[in-house]
Tab-separated table of C-alpha atoms (C1' of nucleotides) in Angstrom:
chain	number	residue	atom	x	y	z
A	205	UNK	CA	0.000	0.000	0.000
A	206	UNK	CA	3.213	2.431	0.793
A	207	UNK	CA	1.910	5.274	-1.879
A	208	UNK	CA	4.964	5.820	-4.354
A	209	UNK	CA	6.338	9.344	-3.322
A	210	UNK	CA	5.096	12.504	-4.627
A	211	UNK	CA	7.718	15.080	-5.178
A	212	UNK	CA	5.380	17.763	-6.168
A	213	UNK	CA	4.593	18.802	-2.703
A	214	UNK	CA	8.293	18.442	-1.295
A	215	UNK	CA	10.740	21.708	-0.179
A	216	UNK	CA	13.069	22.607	-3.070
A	217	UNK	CA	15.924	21.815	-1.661
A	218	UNK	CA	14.904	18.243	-0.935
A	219	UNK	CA	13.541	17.748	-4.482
A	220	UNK	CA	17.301	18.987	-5.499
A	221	UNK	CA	18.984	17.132	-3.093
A	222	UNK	CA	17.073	14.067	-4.159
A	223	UNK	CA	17.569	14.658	-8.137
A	224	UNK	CA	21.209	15.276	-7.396
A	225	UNK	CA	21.212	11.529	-6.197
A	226	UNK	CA	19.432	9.480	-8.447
A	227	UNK	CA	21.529	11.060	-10.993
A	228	UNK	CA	24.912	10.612	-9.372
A	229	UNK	CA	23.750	6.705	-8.575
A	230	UNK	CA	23.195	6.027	-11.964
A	231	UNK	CA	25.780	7.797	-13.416
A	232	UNK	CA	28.173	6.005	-10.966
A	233	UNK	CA	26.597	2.610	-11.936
A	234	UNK	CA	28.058	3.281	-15.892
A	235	UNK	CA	31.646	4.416	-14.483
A	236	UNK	CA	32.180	1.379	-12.173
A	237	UNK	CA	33.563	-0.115	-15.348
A	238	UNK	CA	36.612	2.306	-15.185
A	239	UNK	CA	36.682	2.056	-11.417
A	240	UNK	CA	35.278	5.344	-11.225
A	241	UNK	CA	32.373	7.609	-10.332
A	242	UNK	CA	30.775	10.847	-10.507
A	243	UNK	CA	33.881	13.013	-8.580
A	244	UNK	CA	36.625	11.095	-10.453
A	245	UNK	CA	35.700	11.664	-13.180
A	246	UNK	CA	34.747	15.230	-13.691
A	247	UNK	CA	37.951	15.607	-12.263
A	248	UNK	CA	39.891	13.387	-14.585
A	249	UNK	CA	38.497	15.982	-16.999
A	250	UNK	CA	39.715	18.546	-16.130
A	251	UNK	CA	42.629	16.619	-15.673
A	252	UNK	CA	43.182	15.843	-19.490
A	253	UNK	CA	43.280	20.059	-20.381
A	254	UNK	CA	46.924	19.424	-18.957
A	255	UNK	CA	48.409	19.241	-15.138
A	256	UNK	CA	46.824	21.286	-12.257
A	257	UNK	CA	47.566	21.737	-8.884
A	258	UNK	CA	44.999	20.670	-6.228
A	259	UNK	CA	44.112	23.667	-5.680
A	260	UNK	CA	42.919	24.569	-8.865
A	261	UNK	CA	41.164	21.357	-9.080
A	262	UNK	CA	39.608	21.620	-5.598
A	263	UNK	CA	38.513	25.556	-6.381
A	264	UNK	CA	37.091	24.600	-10.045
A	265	UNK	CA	35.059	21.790	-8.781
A	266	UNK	CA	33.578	23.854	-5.427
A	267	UNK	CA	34.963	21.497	-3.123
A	268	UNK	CA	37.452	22.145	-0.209
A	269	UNK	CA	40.926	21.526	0.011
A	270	UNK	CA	40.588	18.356	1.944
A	271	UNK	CA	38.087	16.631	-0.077
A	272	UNK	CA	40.046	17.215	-3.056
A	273	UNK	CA	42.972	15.582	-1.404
A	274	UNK	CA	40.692	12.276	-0.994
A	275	UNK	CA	39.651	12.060	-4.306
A	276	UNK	CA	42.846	12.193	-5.802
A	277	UNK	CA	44.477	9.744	-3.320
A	278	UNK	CA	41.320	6.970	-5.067
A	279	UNK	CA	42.373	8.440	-8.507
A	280	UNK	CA	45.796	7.540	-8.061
A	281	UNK	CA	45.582	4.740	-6.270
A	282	UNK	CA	43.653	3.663	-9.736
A	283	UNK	CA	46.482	4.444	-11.477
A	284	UNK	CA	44.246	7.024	-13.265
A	285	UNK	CA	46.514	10.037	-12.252
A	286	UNK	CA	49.942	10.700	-10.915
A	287	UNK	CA	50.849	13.161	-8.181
A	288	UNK	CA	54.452	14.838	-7.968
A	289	UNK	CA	55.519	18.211	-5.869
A	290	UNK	CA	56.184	20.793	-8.201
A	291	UNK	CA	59.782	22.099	-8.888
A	292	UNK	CA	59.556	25.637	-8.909
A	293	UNK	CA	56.873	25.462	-5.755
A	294	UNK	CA	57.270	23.032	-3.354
A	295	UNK	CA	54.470	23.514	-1.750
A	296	UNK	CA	52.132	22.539	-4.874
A	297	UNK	CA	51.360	19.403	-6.213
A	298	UNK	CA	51.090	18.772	-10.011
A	299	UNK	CA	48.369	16.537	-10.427
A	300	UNK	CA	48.943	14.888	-14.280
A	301	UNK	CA	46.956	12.065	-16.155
A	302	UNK	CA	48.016	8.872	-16.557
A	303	UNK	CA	47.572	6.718	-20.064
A	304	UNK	CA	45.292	4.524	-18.176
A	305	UNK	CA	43.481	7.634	-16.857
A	306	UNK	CA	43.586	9.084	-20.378
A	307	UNK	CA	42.229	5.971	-22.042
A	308	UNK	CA	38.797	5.758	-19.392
A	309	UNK	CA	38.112	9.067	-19.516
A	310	UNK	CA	38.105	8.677	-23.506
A	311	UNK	CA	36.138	5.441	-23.384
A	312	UNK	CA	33.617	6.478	-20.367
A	313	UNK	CA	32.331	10.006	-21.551
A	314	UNK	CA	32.378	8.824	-25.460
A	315	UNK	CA	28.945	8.334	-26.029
A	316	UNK	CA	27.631	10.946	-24.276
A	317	UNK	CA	25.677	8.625	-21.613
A	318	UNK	CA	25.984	11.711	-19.228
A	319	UNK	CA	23.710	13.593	-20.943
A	320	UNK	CA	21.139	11.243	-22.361
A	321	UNK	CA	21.002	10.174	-18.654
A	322	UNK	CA	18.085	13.081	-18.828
A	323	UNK	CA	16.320	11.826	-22.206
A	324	UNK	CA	12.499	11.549	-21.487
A	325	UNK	CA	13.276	12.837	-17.685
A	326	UNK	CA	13.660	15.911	-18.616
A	327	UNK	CA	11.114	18.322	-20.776
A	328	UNK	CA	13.564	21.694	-21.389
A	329	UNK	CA	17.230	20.387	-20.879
A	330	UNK	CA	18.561	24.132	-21.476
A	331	UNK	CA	16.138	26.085	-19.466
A	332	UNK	CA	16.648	23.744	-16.740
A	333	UNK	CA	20.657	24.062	-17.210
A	334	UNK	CA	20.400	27.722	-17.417
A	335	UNK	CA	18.366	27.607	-13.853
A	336	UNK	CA	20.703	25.295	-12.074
A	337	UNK	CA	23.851	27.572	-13.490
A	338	UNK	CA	21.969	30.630	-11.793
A	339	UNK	CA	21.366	29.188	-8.429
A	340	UNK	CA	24.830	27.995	-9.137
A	341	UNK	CA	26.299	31.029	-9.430
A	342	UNK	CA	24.262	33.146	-6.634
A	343	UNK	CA	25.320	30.433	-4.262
A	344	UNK	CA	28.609	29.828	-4.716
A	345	UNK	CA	29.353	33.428	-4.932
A	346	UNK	CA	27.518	33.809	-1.388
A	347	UNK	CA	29.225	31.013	-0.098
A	348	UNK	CA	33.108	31.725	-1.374
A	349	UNK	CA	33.363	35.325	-1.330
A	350	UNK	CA	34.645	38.041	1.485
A	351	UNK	CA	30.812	39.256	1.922
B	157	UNK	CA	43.817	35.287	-11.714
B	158	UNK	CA	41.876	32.222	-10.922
B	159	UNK	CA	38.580	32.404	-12.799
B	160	UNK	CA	35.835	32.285	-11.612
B	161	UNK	CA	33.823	28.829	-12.412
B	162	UNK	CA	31.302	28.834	-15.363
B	163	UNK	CA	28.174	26.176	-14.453
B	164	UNK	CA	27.259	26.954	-17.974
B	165	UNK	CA	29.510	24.784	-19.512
B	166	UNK	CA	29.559	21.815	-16.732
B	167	UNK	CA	27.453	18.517	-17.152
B	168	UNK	CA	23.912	18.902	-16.729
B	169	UNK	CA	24.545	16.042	-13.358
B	170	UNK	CA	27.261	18.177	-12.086
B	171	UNK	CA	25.210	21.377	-12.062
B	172	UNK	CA	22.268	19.607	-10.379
B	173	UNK	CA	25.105	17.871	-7.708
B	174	UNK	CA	26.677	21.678	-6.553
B	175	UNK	CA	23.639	23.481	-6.614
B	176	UNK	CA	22.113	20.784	-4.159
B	177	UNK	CA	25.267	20.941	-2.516
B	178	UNK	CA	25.077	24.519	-1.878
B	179	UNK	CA	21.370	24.705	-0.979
B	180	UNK	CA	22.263	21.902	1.722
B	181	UNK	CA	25.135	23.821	3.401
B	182	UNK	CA	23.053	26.799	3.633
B	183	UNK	CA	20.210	25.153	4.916
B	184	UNK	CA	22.562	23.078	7.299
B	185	UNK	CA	23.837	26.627	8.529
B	186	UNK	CA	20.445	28.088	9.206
B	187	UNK	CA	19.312	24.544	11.159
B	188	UNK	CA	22.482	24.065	13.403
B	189	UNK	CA	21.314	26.411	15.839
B	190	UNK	CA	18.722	23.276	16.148
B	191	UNK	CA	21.276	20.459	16.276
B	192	UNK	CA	19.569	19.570	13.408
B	193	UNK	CA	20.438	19.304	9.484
B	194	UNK	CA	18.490	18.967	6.327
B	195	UNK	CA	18.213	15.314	6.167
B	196	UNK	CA	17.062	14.783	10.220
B	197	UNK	CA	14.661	18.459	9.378
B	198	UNK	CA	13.045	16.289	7.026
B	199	UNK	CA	12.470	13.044	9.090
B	200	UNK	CA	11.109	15.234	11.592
B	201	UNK	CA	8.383	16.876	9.792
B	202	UNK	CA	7.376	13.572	7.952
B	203	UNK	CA	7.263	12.558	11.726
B	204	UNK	CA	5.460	15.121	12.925
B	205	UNK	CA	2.134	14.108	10.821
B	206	UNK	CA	2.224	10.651	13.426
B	207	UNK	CA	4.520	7.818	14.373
B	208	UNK	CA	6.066	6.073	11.723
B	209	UNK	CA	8.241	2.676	11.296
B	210	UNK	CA	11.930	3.219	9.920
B	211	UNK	CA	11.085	1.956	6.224
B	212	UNK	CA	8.182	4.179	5.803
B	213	UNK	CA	10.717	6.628	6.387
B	214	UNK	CA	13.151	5.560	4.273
B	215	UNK	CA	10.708	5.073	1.461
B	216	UNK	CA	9.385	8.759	1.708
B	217	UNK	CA	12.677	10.148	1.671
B	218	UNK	CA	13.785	7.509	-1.187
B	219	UNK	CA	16.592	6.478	0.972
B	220	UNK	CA	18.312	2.766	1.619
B	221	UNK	CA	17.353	1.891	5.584
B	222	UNK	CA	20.451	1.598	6.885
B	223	UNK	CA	20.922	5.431	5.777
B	224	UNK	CA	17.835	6.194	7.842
B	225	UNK	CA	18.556	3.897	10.585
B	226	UNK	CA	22.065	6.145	11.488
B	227	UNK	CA	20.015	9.569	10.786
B	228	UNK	CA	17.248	8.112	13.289
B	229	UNK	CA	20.352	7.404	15.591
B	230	UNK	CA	21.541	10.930	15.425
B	231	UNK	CA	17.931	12.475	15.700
B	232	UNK	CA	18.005	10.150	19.010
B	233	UNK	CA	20.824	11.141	20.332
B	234	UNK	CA	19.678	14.695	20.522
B	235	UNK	CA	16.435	13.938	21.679
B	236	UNK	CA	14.397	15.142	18.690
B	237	UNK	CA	12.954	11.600	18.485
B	238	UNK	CA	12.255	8.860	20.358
B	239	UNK	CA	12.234	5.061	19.049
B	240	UNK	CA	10.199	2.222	20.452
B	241	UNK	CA	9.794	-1.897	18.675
B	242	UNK	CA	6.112	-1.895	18.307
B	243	UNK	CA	4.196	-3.876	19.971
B	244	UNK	CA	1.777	-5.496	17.311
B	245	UNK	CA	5.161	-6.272	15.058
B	246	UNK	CA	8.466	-6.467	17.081
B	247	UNK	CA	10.115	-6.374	13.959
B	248	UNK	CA	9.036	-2.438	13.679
B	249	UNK	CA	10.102	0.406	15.350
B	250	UNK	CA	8.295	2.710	16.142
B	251	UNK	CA	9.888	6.691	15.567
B	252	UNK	CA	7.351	9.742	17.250
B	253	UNK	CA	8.269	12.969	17.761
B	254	UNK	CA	9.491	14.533	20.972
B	255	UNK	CA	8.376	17.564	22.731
B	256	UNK	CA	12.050	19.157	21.655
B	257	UNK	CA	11.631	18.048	18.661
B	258	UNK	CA	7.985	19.214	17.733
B	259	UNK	CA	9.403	22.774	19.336
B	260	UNK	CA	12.501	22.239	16.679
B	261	UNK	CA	10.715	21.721	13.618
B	262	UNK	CA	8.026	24.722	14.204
B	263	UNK	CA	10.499	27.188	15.304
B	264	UNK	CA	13.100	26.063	12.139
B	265	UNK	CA	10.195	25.991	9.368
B	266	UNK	CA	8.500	28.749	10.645
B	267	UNK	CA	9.779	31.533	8.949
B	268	UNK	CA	9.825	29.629	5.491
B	269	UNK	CA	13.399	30.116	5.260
B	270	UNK	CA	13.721	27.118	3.257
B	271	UNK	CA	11.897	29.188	0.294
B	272	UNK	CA	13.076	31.998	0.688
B	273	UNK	CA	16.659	30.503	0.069
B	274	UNK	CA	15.944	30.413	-3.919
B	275	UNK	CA	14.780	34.440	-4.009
B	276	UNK	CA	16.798	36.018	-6.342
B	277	UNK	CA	18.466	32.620	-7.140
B	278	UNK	CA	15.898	31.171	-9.482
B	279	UNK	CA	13.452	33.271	-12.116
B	280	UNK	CA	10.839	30.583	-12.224
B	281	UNK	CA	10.840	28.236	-8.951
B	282	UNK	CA	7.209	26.603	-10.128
B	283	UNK	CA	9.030	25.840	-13.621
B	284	UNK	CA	12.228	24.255	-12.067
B	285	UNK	CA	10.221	22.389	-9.184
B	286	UNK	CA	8.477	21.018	-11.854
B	287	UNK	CA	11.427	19.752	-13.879
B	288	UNK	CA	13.157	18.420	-11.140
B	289	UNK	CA	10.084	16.637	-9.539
B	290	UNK	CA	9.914	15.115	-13.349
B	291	UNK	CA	13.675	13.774	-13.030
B	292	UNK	CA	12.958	12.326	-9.249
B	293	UNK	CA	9.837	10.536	-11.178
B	294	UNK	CA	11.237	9.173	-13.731
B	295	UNK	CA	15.158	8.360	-12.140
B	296	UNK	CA	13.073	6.968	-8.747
B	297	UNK	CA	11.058	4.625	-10.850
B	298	UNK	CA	14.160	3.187	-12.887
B	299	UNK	CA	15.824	2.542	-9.816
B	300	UNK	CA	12.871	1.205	-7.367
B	301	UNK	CA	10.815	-0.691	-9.617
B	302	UNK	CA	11.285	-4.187	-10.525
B	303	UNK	CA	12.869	-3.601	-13.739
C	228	DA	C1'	69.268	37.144	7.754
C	229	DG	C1'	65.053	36.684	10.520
C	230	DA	C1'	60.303	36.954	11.518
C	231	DC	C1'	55.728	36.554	10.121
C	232	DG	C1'	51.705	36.026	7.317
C	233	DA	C1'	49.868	33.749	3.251
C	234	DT	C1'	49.617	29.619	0.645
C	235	DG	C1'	49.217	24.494	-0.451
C	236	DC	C1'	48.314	20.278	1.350
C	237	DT	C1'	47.288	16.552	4.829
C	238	DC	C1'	45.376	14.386	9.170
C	239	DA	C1'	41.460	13.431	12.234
C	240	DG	C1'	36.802	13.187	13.009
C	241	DC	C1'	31.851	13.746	11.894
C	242	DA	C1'	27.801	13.147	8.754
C	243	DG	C1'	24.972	11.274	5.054
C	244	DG	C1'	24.968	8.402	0.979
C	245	DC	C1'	25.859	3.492	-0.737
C	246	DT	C1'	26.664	-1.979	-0.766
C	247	DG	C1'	26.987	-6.465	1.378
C	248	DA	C1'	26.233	-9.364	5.192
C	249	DC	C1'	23.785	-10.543	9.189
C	250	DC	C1'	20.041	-11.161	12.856
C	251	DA	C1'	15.231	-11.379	14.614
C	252	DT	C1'	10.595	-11.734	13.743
C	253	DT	C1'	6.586	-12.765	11.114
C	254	DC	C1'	3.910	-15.120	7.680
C	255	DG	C1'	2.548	-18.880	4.666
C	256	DA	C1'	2.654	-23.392	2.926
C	257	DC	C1'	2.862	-27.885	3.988
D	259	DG	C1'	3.757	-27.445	14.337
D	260	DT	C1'	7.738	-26.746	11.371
D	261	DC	C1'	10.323	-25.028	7.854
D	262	DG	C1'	11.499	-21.519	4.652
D	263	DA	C1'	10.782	-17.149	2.519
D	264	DA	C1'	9.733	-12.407	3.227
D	265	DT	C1'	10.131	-8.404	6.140
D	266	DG	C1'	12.313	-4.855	9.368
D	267	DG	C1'	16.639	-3.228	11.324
D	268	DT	C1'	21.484	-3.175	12.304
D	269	DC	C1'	26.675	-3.667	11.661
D	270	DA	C1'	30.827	-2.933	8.956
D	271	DG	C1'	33.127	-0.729	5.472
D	272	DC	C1'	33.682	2.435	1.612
D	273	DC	C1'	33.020	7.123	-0.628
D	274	DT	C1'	32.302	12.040	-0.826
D	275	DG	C1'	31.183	16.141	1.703
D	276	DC	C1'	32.287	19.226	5.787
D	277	DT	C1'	35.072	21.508	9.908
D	278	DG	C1'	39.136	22.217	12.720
D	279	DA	C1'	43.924	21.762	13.339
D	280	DG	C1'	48.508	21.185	11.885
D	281	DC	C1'	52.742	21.150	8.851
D	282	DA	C1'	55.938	22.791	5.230
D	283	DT	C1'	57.075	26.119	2.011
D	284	DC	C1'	57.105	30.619	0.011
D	285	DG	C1'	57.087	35.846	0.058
D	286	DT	C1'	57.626	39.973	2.056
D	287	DC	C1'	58.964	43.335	5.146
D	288	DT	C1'	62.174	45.028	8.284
DNA sequence: AGACGATGCTCAGCAGGCTGACCATTCGAC
DNA sequence: GTCGAATGGTCAGCCTGCTGAGCATCGTCT
């Protein structure tokens, strides 16, 4: 008898929060294959543009510092990525794909499953991008700036 | 020079997984002063309509029960809820709402802060409410259903 | 050169997701 | 009544998030 849930009556942010999850779960469920998921490989990504420092990578995906670090200990411990201090900074680390890395990333987001992930869920893909970028945007701004 | 990010070019999943992100550590700031966060603010009001058994709860927040049994533990531990095997089915348990609690979930969804979160954030929240309560229908069903 | 703040990263610990494995109880078929 | 499947919860372990604290290096200012 449990009545299947209705998602029309529930708060925004839980109707985000809960369409953020199905689509990570299934998304993860294609990159098993590779031994990766949803973090990984947005990451591996930006990755393949050429070597970044943690930093970068931590700042371009909205994530702190720390969780950064974790998801690129899994990524190399893959083998999908290498990790050496830089030279000139020895602070930094140069985070750098690996030919194993290179060749899932190629084979995992070539047919663009990501996207047709949303085919028949999804009436307006664009105007529901361009909303998500906005509330995006106003958020992150709120969240990472002085003010 | 770090730029600043541009949602508009990420994956459609990634967009959906930061702005939820975002919403939730907002949200999560406004309900600390509670000792609560969004996912126990959420148990609690489905538990304020009347007792319910873990599963129900689980099912209505289309969660796995062992990811509601440690929110239920948490809720517990600060006295928001309190949990008793039933005594009809001593399989169940039983989770009702405690004074604190009731007092917690009026005084944090009073002022529909949770709302109010996406002014100036979103142009039409009826139009993306309705697009992602489409994707929750559709991604729920894949996953829960038989096939 | 030395001191000090800023920067880049890691460690520890908590929380909410997930899977897989397990236990107790109930229900149904025999 | 007994046995076995279905049901309701929990335990353990992994992953990504977060915060708070710490460490090493770099830059700058004196």
């Amino acid at each position: 008898m449990s009545s299947p849930p209705d998602p029309s009556s529930w708060a925004t942010g839980r109707l985000l929060s809960t369409a953020a999850r199905l689509v990570e779960h299934e998304w993860d469920a294609h990159l098993d294959r590779w031994g990766l998921n949803h973090s990984g490989f947005a990451v591996l990504r930006m990755v393949s543009g050429g070597p970044r420092s943690q930093r970068e990578l931590a700042q371009a995906m909205q994530v702190e510092d720390q969780t950064m670090s974790r998801v690129l200990d899994r990524l190399e411990r893959h083998g999908h990525v290498t990790r050496e201090r830089s030279t000139t900074d020895r602070r930094r680390v140069e985070v750098t794909l690996s030919d194993t890395g290179r060749v899932a990333v190629a084979e995992a987001g070539s047919d663009d499953a990501a996207e047709r992930l949303f085919a028949g869920a999804v009436e307006d893909l664009p105007a529901l991008r361009a909303q998500l970028a906005r509330v995006v945007d106003v958020l992150s701004a709120r969240r990472w700036s002085a003010g």
